[in-house]
Coordinates of C-alpha atoms in Angstrom, one line a residue:
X435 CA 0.5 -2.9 28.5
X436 CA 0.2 0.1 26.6
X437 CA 3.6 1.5 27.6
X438 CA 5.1 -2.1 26.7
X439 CA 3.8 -2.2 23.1
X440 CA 5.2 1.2 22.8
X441 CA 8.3 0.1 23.8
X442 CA 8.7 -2.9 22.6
X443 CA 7.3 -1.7 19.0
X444 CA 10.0 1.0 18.9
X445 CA 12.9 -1.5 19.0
X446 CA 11.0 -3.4 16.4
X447 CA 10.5 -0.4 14.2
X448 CA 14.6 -0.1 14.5
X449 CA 15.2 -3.6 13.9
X450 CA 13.0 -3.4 10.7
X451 CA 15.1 -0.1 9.8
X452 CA 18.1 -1.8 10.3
X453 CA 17.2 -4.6 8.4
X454 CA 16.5 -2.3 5.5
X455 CA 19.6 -0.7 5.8
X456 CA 21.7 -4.0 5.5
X457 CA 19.2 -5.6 2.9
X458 CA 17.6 -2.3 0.5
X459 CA 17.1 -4.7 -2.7
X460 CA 13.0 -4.9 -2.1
X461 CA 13.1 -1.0 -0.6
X462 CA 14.7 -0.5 -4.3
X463 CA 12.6 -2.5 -6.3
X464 CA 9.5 -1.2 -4.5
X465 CA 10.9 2.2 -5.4
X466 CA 12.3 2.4 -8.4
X467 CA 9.3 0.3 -9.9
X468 CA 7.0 3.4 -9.2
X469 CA 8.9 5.8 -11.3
X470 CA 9.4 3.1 -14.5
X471 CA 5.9 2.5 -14.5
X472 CA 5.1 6.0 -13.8
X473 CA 7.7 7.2 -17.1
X474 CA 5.8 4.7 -18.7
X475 CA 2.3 5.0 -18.7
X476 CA 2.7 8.7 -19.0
X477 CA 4.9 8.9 -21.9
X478 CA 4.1 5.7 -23.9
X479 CA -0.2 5.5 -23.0
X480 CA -0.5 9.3 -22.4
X481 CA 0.0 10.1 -26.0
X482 CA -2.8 7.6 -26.7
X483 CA -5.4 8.2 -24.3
X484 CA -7.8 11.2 -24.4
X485 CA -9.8 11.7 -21.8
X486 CA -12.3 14.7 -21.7
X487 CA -11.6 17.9 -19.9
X488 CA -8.0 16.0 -18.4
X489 CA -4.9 15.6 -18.7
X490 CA -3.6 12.2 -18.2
X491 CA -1.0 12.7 -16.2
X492 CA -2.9 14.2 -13.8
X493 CA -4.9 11.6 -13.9
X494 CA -2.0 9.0 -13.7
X495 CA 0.3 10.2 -10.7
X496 CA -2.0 10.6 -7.9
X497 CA -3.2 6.9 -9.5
X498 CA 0.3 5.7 -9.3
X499 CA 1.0 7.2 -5.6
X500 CA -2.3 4.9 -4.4
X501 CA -0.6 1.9 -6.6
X502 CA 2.5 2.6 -4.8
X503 CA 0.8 2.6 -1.4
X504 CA -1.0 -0.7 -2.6
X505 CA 2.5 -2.5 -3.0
X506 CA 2.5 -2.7 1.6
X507 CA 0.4 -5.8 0.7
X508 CA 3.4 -7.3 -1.1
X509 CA 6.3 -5.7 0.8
X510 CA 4.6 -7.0 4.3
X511 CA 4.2 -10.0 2.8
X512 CA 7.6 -10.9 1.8
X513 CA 8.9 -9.4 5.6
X514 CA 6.8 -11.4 7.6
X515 CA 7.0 -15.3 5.5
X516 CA 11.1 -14.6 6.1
X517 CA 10.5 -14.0 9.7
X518 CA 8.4 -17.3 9.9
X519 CA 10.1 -19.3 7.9
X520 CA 13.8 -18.5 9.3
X521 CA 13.0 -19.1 12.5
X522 CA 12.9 -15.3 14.0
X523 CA 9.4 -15.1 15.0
X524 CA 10.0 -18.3 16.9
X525 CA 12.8 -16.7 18.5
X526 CA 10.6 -13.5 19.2
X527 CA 8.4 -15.6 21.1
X528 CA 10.8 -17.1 23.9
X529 CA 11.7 -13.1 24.5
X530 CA 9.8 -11.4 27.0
X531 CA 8.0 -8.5 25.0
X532 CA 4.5 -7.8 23.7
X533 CA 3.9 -9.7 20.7
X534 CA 1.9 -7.0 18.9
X535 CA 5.3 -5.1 18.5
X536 CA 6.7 -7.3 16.4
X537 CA 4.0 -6.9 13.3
X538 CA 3.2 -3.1 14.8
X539 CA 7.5 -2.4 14.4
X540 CA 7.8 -3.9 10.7
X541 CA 4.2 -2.1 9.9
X542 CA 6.1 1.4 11.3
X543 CA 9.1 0.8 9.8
X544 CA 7.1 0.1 6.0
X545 CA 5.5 3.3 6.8
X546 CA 8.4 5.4 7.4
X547 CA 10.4 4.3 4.3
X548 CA 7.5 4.7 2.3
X549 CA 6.9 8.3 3.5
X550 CA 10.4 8.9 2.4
X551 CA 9.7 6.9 -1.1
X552 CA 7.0 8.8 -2.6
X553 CA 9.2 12.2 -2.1
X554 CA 11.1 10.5 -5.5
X555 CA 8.1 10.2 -7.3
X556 CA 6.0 13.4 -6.6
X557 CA 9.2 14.5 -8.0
X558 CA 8.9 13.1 -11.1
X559 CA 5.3 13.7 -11.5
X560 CA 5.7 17.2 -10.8
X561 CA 8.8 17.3 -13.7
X562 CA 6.6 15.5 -16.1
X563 CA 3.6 18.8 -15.2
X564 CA 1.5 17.0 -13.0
X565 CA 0.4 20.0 -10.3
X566 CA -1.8 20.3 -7.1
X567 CA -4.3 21.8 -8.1
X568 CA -5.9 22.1 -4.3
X569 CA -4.9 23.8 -1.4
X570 CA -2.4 22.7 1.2
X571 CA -4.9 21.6 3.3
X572 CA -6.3 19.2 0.3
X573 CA -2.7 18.1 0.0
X574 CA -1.9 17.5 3.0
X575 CA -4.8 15.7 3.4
X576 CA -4.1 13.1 0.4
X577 CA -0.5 12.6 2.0
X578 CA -2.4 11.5 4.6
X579 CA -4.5 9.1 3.4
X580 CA -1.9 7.8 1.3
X581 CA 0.0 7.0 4.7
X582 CA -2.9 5.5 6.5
X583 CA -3.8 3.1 3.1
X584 CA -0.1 1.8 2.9
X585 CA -0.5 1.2 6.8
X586 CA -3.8 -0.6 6.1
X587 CA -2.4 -2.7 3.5
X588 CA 1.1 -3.6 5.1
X589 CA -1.0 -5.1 7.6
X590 CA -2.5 -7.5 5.4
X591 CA 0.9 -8.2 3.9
X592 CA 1.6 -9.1 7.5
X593 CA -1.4 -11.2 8.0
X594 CA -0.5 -13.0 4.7
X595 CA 3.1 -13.6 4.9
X596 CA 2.6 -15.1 8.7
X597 CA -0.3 -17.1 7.3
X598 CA 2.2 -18.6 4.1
X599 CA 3.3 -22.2 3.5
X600 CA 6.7 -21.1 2.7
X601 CA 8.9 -17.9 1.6
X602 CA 8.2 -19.0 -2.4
X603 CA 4.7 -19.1 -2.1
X604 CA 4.3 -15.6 -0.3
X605 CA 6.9 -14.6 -3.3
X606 CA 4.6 -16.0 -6.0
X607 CA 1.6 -14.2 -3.8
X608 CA 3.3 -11.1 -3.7
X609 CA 3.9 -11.0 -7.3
X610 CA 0.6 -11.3 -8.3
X611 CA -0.1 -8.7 -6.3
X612 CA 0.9 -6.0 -9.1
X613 CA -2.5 -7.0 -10.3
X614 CA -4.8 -5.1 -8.2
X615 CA -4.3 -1.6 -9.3
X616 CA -5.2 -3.2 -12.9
X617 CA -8.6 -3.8 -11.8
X618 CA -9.1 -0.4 -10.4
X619 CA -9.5 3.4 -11.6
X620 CA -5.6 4.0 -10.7
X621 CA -4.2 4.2 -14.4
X622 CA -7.5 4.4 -16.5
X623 CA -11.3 5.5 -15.9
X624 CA -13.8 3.3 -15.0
X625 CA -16.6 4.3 -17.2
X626 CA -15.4 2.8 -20.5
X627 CA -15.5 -0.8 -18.3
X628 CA -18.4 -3.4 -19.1
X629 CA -20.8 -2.8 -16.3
X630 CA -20.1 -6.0 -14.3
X631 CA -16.2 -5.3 -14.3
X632 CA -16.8 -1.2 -13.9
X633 CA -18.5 -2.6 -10.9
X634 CA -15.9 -4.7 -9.6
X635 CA -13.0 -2.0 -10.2
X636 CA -15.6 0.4 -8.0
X637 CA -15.6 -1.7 -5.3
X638 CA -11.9 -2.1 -5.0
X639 CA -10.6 -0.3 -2.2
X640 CA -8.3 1.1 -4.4
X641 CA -10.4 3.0 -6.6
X642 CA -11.8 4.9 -3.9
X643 CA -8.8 5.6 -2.5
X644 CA -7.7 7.1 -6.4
X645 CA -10.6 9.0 -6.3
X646 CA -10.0 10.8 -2.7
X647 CA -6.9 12.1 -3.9
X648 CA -7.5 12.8 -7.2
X649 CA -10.0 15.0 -5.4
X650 CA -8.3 16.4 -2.9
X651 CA -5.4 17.4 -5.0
X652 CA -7.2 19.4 -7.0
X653 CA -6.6 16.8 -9.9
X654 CA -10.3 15.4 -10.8
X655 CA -13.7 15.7 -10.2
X656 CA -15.7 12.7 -8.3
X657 CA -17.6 10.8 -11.0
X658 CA -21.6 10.9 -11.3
X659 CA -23.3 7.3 -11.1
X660 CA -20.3 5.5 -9.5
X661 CA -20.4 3.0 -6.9
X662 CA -20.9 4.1 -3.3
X663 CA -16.9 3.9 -2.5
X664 CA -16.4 5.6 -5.6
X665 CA -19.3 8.5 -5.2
X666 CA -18.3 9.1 -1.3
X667 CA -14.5 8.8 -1.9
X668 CA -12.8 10.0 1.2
X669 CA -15.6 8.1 3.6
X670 CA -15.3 5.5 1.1
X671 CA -11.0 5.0 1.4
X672 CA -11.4 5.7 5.4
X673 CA -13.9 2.9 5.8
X674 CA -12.0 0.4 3.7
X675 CA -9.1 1.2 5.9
X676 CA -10.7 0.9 9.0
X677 CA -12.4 -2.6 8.1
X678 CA -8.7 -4.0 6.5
X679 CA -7.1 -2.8 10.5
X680 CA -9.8 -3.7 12.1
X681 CA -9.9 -7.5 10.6
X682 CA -6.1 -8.0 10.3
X683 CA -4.5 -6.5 13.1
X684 CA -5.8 -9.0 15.5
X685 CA -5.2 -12.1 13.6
X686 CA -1.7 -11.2 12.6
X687 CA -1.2 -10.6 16.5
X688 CA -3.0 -13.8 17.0
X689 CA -0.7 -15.9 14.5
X690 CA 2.5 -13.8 16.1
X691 CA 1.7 -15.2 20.0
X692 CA 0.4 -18.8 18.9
X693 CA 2.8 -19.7 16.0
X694 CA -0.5 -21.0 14.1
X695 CA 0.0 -21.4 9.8

């Protein structure tokens, strides 16, 4: 079965590359939108915000690199409701192959452009003096976990856009996804929040994932009195990305083999 999925996934994971290929407008959007917002917040709100013993731009990038990992929700989203809704995942189903390769190819194939996408913007941050201030290990590290949170939260796009009424709606769902880093630590602080909102930003998976690689670049300190995610950053992003796996990868599997929405 093993040897099947493995298969099987890697002609997905070139399908999905393909597709890509033929198709970049999302891969550029997702992309370019980084940078903007990046050029952005750093030029426009740096100037503005003072934080304490920081600069904000090393503050914002490795905040904008979790944002950008964040966007798998929307870009697994928008992949899987066009497979539904075209008919392709009904097609996929009269084939004989393992149905976990069809989510497991387009979750491999988000991964590996996105690997290749944040090379872009590191590039930038480092042009606009944002620096790793770790070691290689550290960094490598972050890299890392950067990877494993856009592979957590592509699957959820997955889950979603399978689950979707029709390609508008998991549009409109997508969308709003841009909002999540918003409530989060990725372009501002949390202690300046009211406490029930500093609360809720804490407990977004995203802030702890800011945190562990603010950290492990070098870039900031963990924060005294946080949240538990927050306070234990790296245990905090690993066991947010474990639960977000462990809950989605069987149901999208699920909704791939029995066609339910």
């Amino acid at each position: 079965m093993s040897t099947a999925i493995l298969y099987d996934g890697t002609a997905m994971l070139g399908r999905h590359l393909q597709r890509i290929r033929h198709a970049p407008a999302i891969l550029i959007m997702t992309q370019t939108m980084p940078i903007v917002f990046l050029l952005f917040f750093g030029y426009v709100f740096g100037s503005a915000l003072a934080m304490p013993g920081a600069d904000y731009r090393a503050f914002l990038v490795p905040g904008m690199l979790v944002a950008t990992a964040a966007n798998g929700i929307m870009t697994g989203m928008f992949t899987a409701a066009q497979d539904t809704h075209r008919g392709v995942m009904d097609r996929f189903r009269t084939l004989p192959m393992s149905r976990a390769a069809v989510p497991l190819g387009q979750a491999l194939a988000d991964l590996v452009t996105t690997a290749v996408g944040l090379v872009p913007l590191v590039l930038v941050g480092l042009a606009m003096g944002w620096r790793i201030e770790g070691g290689a290990p550290g960094a490598l590290a972050a890299f890392g976990l950067l990877l494993l949170f856009r592979f957590a939260t592509t699957w959820v796009g997955i889950l979603l856009g399978l689950a979707s009424r029709s390609e508008e709606a998991a549009g409109q769902l997508g969308g709003a996804t841009f909002m999540l880093p918003l409530l989060s630590n990725a372009y501002i602080p949390t202690d300046g929040m009211p406490g029930w909102v500093r609360t809720l930003a804490e407990w977004n998976p995203i802030s702890a994932v800011c945190t562990a690689v603010r950290d492990l670049f070098g870039n900031a300190p963990v924060p005294h009195g946080a949240s538990w995610p927050v306070a234990h950053p790296v245990a905090g992003s690993l066991a947010w990305c474990a639960a977000l796996l462990l809950l989605c990868v069987p149901l999208a599997v699920r909704r791939c083999t029995r066609g339910e929405r």
